[in-house]
């Protein structure tokens, strides 16, 4: 069974929590893009969502830091933030596929952490609730450590995607991939509000061309220079690794000052 | 981020409703439960956001910590940029 859907989308909490703070043209463009993504997601009829995502000191802290953590839980609750203006809900898990992915990763050079209990914050919930408003399709999350140094390198994230791909393609299930986060932003830090549009344009260009060599060549410092939140794009790099040399279409990009984020949505053209 | 205990305290206040309630009732008591340096302890008790950031509080821990105290974004940014 092929991968039937693959989209990367920003998860800035302002998208849902401070929607009206954004200039109306920007907000309308992005909401139209999310609606387009919802329709294509539904048309793809996925059985499972692989969420390549990150979190913000909710499940993980400096008492135990891993590079990647795959969820083997029966369900995931979220969002944890009562102010996000998204109803708290329970999304079913898909522990069997998670375990297959985990075993395959161990055999192929990636000893992922795993967890039987993870809560979801805006990092996962914001894009997901647009794509599947009913929050009813089973998911497997892989959390990327984007916060604490050292982080996994862009090269390794692309490599991880390449390792995941055959299990997804041979799973017998219709797989949707959703990568969350980015683009440039520096949330809560001194550079909060700065959006590096030049970085974002170059990143989008590499994704469009499916240029895995260029995507792999990013350094941690180079991405960090565009803001700490830019590291969330590690999840997108993993998606690019799964999708191989295919290019992703740009659905929308807006540098939204009140949301303090370069908000981007890209999607791979796939036969449903 | 070298200031492990400081971030641990702030995150506990953010994440644990009981710790949060105790903290805002008696900052000194809760601060004494963590292995803080003298400087960190003073900044926590004084709610000195600029100092907390300078000492190494992570932005995605410190901003939620100030949000639960209803600190407006411009005030927060002015504080962390004042160092």
CSV table of C-alpha atoms in Angstrom, one decimal:
chain,number,residue,atom,x,y,z
A,1,UNK,CA,0.0,0.0,0.0
A,2,UNK,CA,1.5,3.4,-0.9
A,3,UNK,CA,1.8,6.4,1.3
A,4,UNK,CA,-1.4,8.2,0.5
A,5,UNK,CA,-0.8,11.6,2.0
A,6,UNK,CA,2.2,13.6,3.2
A,7,UNK,CA,2.0,17.2,4.4
A,8,UNK,CA,4.2,19.5,6.5
A,9,UNK,CA,2.6,22.3,8.4
A,10,UNK,CA,3.5,24.9,11.0
A,11,UNK,CA,2.0,24.4,14.5
A,12,UNK,CA,2.2,28.0,15.9
A,13,UNK,CA,-0.3,28.2,18.7
A,14,UNK,CA,-1.5,31.6,17.5
A,15,UNK,CA,-3.1,29.8,14.5
A,16,UNK,CA,-5.9,28.7,16.8
A,17,UNK,CA,-5.4,30.7,20.0
A,18,UNK,CA,-4.9,34.2,18.5
A,19,UNK,CA,-6.5,33.6,15.1
A,20,UNK,CA,-7.9,37.1,14.8
A,21,UNK,CA,-4.6,38.8,15.8
A,22,UNK,CA,-3.2,38.0,12.3
A,23,UNK,CA,-3.8,40.4,9.4
A,24,UNK,CA,-7.0,39.1,7.8
A,25,UNK,CA,-5.5,38.4,4.3
A,26,UNK,CA,-2.9,36.2,5.9
A,27,UNK,CA,-5.3,34.4,8.2
A,28,UNK,CA,-7.7,33.8,5.3
A,29,UNK,CA,-5.0,32.4,3.0
A,30,UNK,CA,-3.7,30.0,5.7
A,31,UNK,CA,-7.2,28.9,6.7
A,32,UNK,CA,-8.1,28.3,3.1
A,33,UNK,CA,-4.9,26.2,2.7
A,34,UNK,CA,-5.7,24.2,5.8
A,35,UNK,CA,-9.2,23.6,4.4
A,36,UNK,CA,-7.7,22.4,1.2
A,37,UNK,CA,-5.4,20.1,3.2
A,38,UNK,CA,-8.4,18.8,5.1
A,39,UNK,CA,-10.2,17.9,1.9
A,40,UNK,CA,-7.1,16.1,0.4
A,41,UNK,CA,-6.5,14.3,3.7
A,42,UNK,CA,-10.1,13.0,3.7
A,43,UNK,CA,-9.9,12.1,0.0
A,44,UNK,CA,-6.8,10.0,0.7
A,45,UNK,CA,-8.8,7.9,3.2
A,46,UNK,CA,-5.8,7.2,5.5
A,47,UNK,CA,-5.9,4.3,8.0
A,48,UNK,CA,-3.1,5.6,10.1
A,49,UNK,CA,-1.4,9.0,10.6
A,50,UNK,CA,2.4,9.0,11.2
A,51,UNK,CA,2.9,12.3,13.0
A,52,UNK,CA,6.5,13.5,12.9
A,53,UNK,CA,6.4,16.2,15.5
A,54,UNK,CA,7.8,18.0,18.5
A,55,UNK,CA,6.7,19.1,21.9
A,56,UNK,CA,7.5,21.9,24.4
A,57,UNK,CA,8.7,20.4,27.7
A,58,UNK,CA,5.4,18.6,28.2
A,59,UNK,CA,6.4,14.9,28.3
A,60,UNK,CA,10.1,15.3,28.2
A,61,UNK,CA,12.5,17.3,30.4
A,62,UNK,CA,16.2,17.3,31.1
A,63,UNK,CA,16.0,14.4,33.5
A,64,UNK,CA,16.0,12.1,30.5
A,65,UNK,CA,16.6,13.4,27.0
A,66,UNK,CA,16.5,11.2,23.8
A,67,UNK,CA,16.8,12.2,20.2
A,68,UNK,CA,13.7,10.5,18.9
A,69,UNK,CA,10.7,9.0,20.7
A,70,UNK,CA,8.1,6.8,19.1
A,71,UNK,CA,4.7,6.4,20.7
A,72,UNK,CA,3.4,2.8,21.3
A,73,UNK,CA,0.4,4.0,23.3
A,74,UNK,CA,-3.2,2.9,22.8
A,75,UNK,CA,-4.3,6.6,22.8
A,76,UNK,CA,-3.0,10.1,23.0
A,77,UNK,CA,-4.7,13.0,24.9
A,78,UNK,CA,-4.4,16.6,24.0
A,79,UNK,CA,-4.0,19.5,23.8
A,80,UNK,CA,-2.6,20.1,27.2
A,81,UNK,CA,-3.1,23.8,26.8
A,82,UNK,CA,-6.6,25.0,27.9
A,83,UNK,CA,-6.0,28.3,26.1
A,84,UNK,CA,-5.4,26.8,22.7
A,85,UNK,CA,-9.1,27.0,21.7
A,86,UNK,CA,-9.1,23.4,20.6
A,87,UNK,CA,-11.2,20.9,22.5
A,88,UNK,CA,-9.2,18.4,24.5
A,89,UNK,CA,-9.7,15.0,22.9
A,90,UNK,CA,-8.4,11.4,22.8
A,91,UNK,CA,-6.8,10.2,19.6
A,92,UNK,CA,-6.5,6.4,19.2
A,93,UNK,CA,-3.0,5.0,18.9
A,94,UNK,CA,-1.7,2.3,16.5
A,95,UNK,CA,0.8,0.4,18.7
A,96,UNK,CA,1.2,-2.5,16.3
A,97,UNK,CA,2.6,-0.3,13.5
A,98,UNK,CA,4.6,1.6,16.1
A,99,UNK,CA,6.2,-1.6,17.2
A,100,UNK,CA,6.9,-2.7,13.7
A,101,UNK,CA,8.6,0.6,12.9
A,102,UNK,CA,10.6,0.4,16.2
A,103,UNK,CA,11.9,-3.1,15.5
A,104,UNK,CA,12.8,-2.2,11.9
A,105,UNK,CA,14.6,1.0,13.2
A,106,UNK,CA,16.6,-1.1,15.7
A,107,UNK,CA,17.7,-3.4,12.9
A,108,UNK,CA,18.8,-0.5,10.7
A,109,UNK,CA,20.8,1.7,13.0
A,110,UNK,CA,18.2,3.8,14.8
A,111,UNK,CA,17.6,2.9,18.4
A,112,UNK,CA,14.6,5.1,19.0
A,113,UNK,CA,13.3,5.8,22.4
A,114,UNK,CA,9.7,4.7,22.9
A,115,UNK,CA,6.8,5.6,25.1
A,116,UNK,CA,3.5,4.1,26.1
A,117,UNK,CA,2.2,7.4,27.4
A,118,UNK,CA,2.5,10.8,25.8
A,119,UNK,CA,0.3,13.8,25.9
A,120,UNK,CA,0.1,16.1,22.9
A,121,UNK,CA,0.5,19.8,23.0
A,122,UNK,CA,-0.1,22.4,20.3
A,123,UNK,CA,2.9,21.0,18.5
A,124,UNK,CA,0.9,18.1,17.2
A,125,UNK,CA,-2.7,19.2,17.8
A,126,UNK,CA,-2.8,22.4,15.8
A,127,UNK,CA,-2.1,20.9,12.4
A,128,UNK,CA,-3.9,17.6,13.1
A,129,UNK,CA,-7.2,19.2,14.2
A,130,UNK,CA,-7.4,21.0,10.8
A,131,UNK,CA,-6.7,17.8,8.9
A,132,UNK,CA,-8.9,15.5,10.8
A,133,UNK,CA,-11.4,17.5,12.8
A,134,UNK,CA,-12.9,14.3,14.2
A,135,UNK,CA,-9.5,13.3,15.6
A,136,UNK,CA,-10.5,9.7,15.0
A,137,UNK,CA,-7.8,8.2,12.8
A,138,UNK,CA,-5.2,6.1,14.7
A,139,UNK,CA,-1.9,7.7,15.0
A,140,UNK,CA,1.8,6.9,15.6
A,141,UNK,CA,3.7,9.9,16.8
A,142,UNK,CA,7.5,10.3,16.6
A,143,UNK,CA,8.7,13.1,18.8
A,144,UNK,CA,11.9,14.9,17.8
A,145,UNK,CA,14.1,16.5,20.4
A,146,UNK,CA,14.2,20.0,19.0
A,147,UNK,CA,14.8,21.8,22.3
A,148,UNK,CA,17.8,20.4,24.2
A,149,UNK,CA,21.4,20.3,22.9
A,150,UNK,CA,22.7,18.2,21.3
A,151,UNK,CA,19.9,17.6,18.8
A,152,UNK,CA,19.7,15.0,16.1
A,153,UNK,CA,21.4,16.3,13.0
A,154,UNK,CA,19.4,17.2,9.8
A,155,UNK,CA,21.4,14.4,8.0
A,156,UNK,CA,20.2,11.8,10.6
A,157,UNK,CA,16.6,13.0,10.4
A,158,UNK,CA,16.7,12.5,6.6
A,159,UNK,CA,18.3,9.1,7.1
A,160,UNK,CA,15.6,8.1,9.7
A,161,UNK,CA,13.0,8.9,7.1
A,162,UNK,CA,14.7,6.6,4.6
A,163,UNK,CA,14.7,3.8,7.1
A,164,UNK,CA,11.0,4.2,8.0
A,165,UNK,CA,9.9,4.2,4.4
A,166,UNK,CA,9.8,0.5,3.5
A,167,UNK,CA,7.8,-0.4,6.7
A,168,UNK,CA,5.3,2.3,5.9
A,169,UNK,CA,5.0,1.2,2.2
A,170,UNK,CA,4.6,-2.5,3.2
A,171,UNK,CA,2.3,-2.0,6.2
A,172,UNK,CA,-0.8,-3.0,4.3
A,173,UNK,CA,-2.3,0.3,5.5
A,174,UNK,CA,-3.0,3.6,3.9
A,175,UNK,CA,-0.5,5.9,5.6
A,176,UNK,CA,-0.7,9.6,6.0
A,177,UNK,CA,2.4,11.5,7.1
A,178,UNK,CA,2.1,14.8,8.9
A,179,UNK,CA,5.2,16.7,9.8
A,180,UNK,CA,4.7,19.6,12.1
A,181,UNK,CA,6.6,22.8,13.2
A,182,UNK,CA,8.6,25.6,11.8
A,183,UNK,CA,9.3,27.5,9.8
A,184,UNK,CA,11.6,30.2,11.2
A,185,UNK,CA,10.6,31.5,14.7
A,186,UNK,CA,12.2,32.0,18.1
A,187,UNK,CA,9.3,31.5,20.5
A,188,UNK,CA,9.8,32.8,24.1
A,189,UNK,CA,13.4,33.7,23.4
A,190,UNK,CA,15.0,37.1,22.9
A,191,UNK,CA,14.4,36.9,19.1
A,192,UNK,CA,10.7,36.3,19.6
A,193,UNK,CA,8.8,37.8,16.6
A,194,UNK,CA,11.7,37.7,14.2
A,195,UNK,CA,10.9,35.7,11.1
A,196,UNK,CA,13.8,34.8,8.7
A,197,UNK,CA,12.0,34.9,5.4
A,198,UNK,CA,15.2,34.3,3.5
A,199,UNK,CA,15.9,31.1,5.4
A,200,UNK,CA,12.3,30.0,4.9
A,201,UNK,CA,12.4,30.6,1.1
A,202,UNK,CA,15.5,28.6,0.8
A,203,UNK,CA,14.1,25.8,2.9
A,204,UNK,CA,10.9,25.7,0.8
A,205,UNK,CA,13.0,25.7,-2.4
A,206,UNK,CA,14.9,22.6,-1.2
A,207,UNK,CA,11.7,20.8,-0.2
A,208,UNK,CA,10.2,21.7,-3.6
A,209,UNK,CA,13.1,20.2,-5.4
A,210,UNK,CA,13.2,17.1,-3.2
A,211,UNK,CA,16.9,17.9,-2.8
A,212,UNK,CA,17.8,15.5,0.0
A,213,UNK,CA,21.5,16.4,-0.2
A,214,UNK,CA,20.8,20.0,0.3
A,215,UNK,CA,18.3,19.3,3.1
A,216,UNK,CA,20.8,17.0,4.8
A,217,UNK,CA,23.5,19.6,4.6
A,218,UNK,CA,21.9,22.0,7.0
A,219,UNK,CA,23.9,22.4,10.2
A,220,UNK,CA,22.3,22.7,13.6
A,221,UNK,CA,23.9,26.2,13.9
A,222,UNK,CA,22.5,27.3,10.5
A,223,UNK,CA,18.9,26.3,11.5
A,224,UNK,CA,19.2,27.7,15.0
A,225,UNK,CA,20.3,31.1,13.6
A,226,UNK,CA,16.8,31.3,12.1
A,227,UNK,CA,15.3,30.9,15.6
A,228,UNK,CA,15.1,28.1,18.2
A,229,UNK,CA,11.7,27.0,16.8
A,230,UNK,CA,13.2,26.5,13.4
A,231,UNK,CA,14.7,23.3,14.8
A,232,UNK,CA,11.2,21.8,14.5
A,233,UNK,CA,11.9,21.4,10.8
A,234,UNK,CA,13.9,18.3,11.7
A,235,UNK,CA,10.5,16.6,11.5
A,236,UNK,CA,10.0,17.9,8.0
A,237,UNK,CA,13.5,16.6,7.0
A,238,UNK,CA,12.4,13.2,8.2
A,239,UNK,CA,9.3,13.4,6.0
A,240,UNK,CA,11.5,14.4,3.1
A,241,UNK,CA,13.7,11.3,3.8
A,242,UNK,CA,10.6,9.1,3.6
A,243,UNK,CA,9.4,10.7,0.4
A,244,UNK,CA,12.8,10.3,-1.3
A,245,UNK,CA,13.6,12.6,-4.2
A,246,UNK,CA,10.0,13.6,-4.8
A,247,UNK,CA,9.4,17.3,-4.4
A,248,UNK,CA,6.7,18.9,-2.2
A,249,UNK,CA,4.3,21.6,-3.4
A,250,UNK,CA,4.1,24.8,-1.6
A,251,UNK,CA,0.5,25.2,-0.5
A,252,UNK,CA,0.9,28.5,1.5
A,253,UNK,CA,3.5,30.5,3.2
A,254,UNK,CA,2.9,33.7,5.3
A,255,UNK,CA,5.3,35.5,7.6
A,256,UNK,CA,2.7,36.2,10.3
A,257,UNK,CA,4.1,38.7,12.8
A,258,UNK,CA,1.4,38.4,15.5
A,259,UNK,CA,1.9,34.7,15.5
A,260,UNK,CA,5.7,35.3,15.6
A,261,UNK,CA,6.2,32.5,13.0
A,262,UNK,CA,6.9,31.9,9.3
A,263,UNK,CA,3.9,29.8,8.8
A,264,UNK,CA,4.2,27.2,6.0
A,265,UNK,CA,2.2,24.4,4.5
A,266,UNK,CA,3.7,22.0,2.0
A,267,UNK,CA,2.3,18.8,0.6
A,268,UNK,CA,3.4,16.0,-1.7
A,269,UNK,CA,1.4,15.3,-4.8
A,270,UNK,CA,0.2,11.7,-4.5
A,271,UNK,CA,-2.3,9.5,-6.3
A,272,UNK,CA,-5.0,8.9,-3.7
B,1,UNK,CA,20.8,25.0,29.4
B,2,UNK,CA,23.0,24.4,32.5
B,3,UNK,CA,20.6,25.5,35.1
B,4,UNK,CA,18.8,22.2,35.6
B,5,UNK,CA,17.2,22.8,39.0
B,6,UNK,CA,15.9,26.2,38.1
B,7,UNK,CA,14.2,25.0,34.9
B,8,UNK,CA,12.9,22.0,36.9
B,9,UNK,CA,11.3,24.3,39.4
B,10,UNK,CA,9.7,26.6,36.8
B,11,UNK,CA,8.5,23.6,34.8
B,12,UNK,CA,7.0,22.0,37.9
B,13,UNK,CA,5.0,25.2,38.6
B,14,UNK,CA,3.8,25.2,34.9
B,15,UNK,CA,2.8,21.6,34.8
B,16,UNK,CA,1.7,20.6,38.3
B,17,UNK,CA,-1.3,22.5,39.7
B,18,UNK,CA,-0.5,21.6,43.3
B,19,UNK,CA,3.1,22.9,43.0
B,20,UNK,CA,1.7,26.0,41.3
B,21,UNK,CA,-0.7,26.7,44.1
B,22,UNK,CA,1.9,26.2,46.8
B,23,UNK,CA,4.4,28.3,44.8
B,24,UNK,CA,2.2,31.3,44.5
B,25,UNK,CA,1.2,31.0,48.2
B,26,UNK,CA,4.8,30.7,49.4
B,27,UNK,CA,7.6,31.1,46.8
B,28,UNK,CA,10.4,30.7,49.4
B,29,UNK,CA,9.1,27.3,50.7
B,30,UNK,CA,8.9,25.8,47.2
B,31,UNK,CA,12.2,27.4,46.1
B,32,UNK,CA,13.9,25.7,49.1
B,33,UNK,CA,12.8,22.3,47.7
B,34,UNK,CA,15.1,22.7,44.7
B,35,UNK,CA,18.9,22.7,44.5
B,36,UNK,CA,19.1,26.4,43.4
B,37,UNK,CA,22.1,28.6,43.6
B,38,UNK,CA,21.7,31.7,45.8
B,39,UNK,CA,21.3,33.9,42.7
B,40,UNK,CA,18.7,31.6,41.2
B,41,UNK,CA,16.8,31.5,44.5
B,42,UNK,CA,16.7,35.3,44.8
B,43,UNK,CA,15.5,35.7,41.2
B,44,UNK,CA,12.7,33.1,41.7
B,45,UNK,CA,11.5,34.7,45.0
B,46,UNK,CA,11.7,38.3,43.4
B,47,UNK,CA,10.0,37.0,40.2
B,48,UNK,CA,12.8,38.8,38.3
B,49,UNK,CA,12.1,37.6,34.8
B,50,UNK,CA,15.1,39.3,33.3
B,51,UNK,CA,17.4,37.6,35.7
B,52,UNK,CA,15.8,34.2,35.3
B,53,UNK,CA,16.3,34.4,31.6
B,54,UNK,CA,19.9,35.6,32.0
B,55,UNK,CA,20.6,32.7,34.4
B,56,UNK,CA,19.4,30.2,31.8
B,57,UNK,CA,15.7,29.7,32.1
B,58,UNK,CA,14.5,28.2,28.8
B,59,UNK,CA,12.2,30.5,26.8
B,60,UNK,CA,9.6,27.8,26.4
B,61,UNK,CA,9.6,27.2,30.1
B,62,UNK,CA,9.9,30.9,31.2
B,63,UNK,CA,7.2,32.2,28.8
B,64,UNK,CA,4.6,29.8,30.1
B,65,UNK,CA,5.7,30.5,33.6
B,66,UNK,CA,5.0,34.2,33.0
B,67,UNK,CA,1.8,33.5,31.1
B,68,UNK,CA,0.2,31.9,34.1
B,69,UNK,CA,1.0,35.1,35.9
B,70,UNK,CA,-0.8,37.1,33.1
B,71,UNK,CA,2.4,38.9,32.1
B,72,UNK,CA,1.7,40.6,28.7
B,73,UNK,CA,4.0,39.7,25.8
B,74,UNK,CA,5.6,43.2,25.4
B,75,UNK,CA,6.5,43.2,29.1
B,76,UNK,CA,8.0,39.7,28.9
B,77,UNK,CA,10.0,40.6,25.8
B,78,UNK,CA,11.3,43.8,27.3
B,79,UNK,CA,12.4,41.9,30.4
B,80,UNK,CA,14.3,39.2,28.6
B,81,UNK,CA,15.9,41.7,26.2
B,82,UNK,CA,17.0,44.0,29.0
B,83,UNK,CA,20.1,41.8,29.8
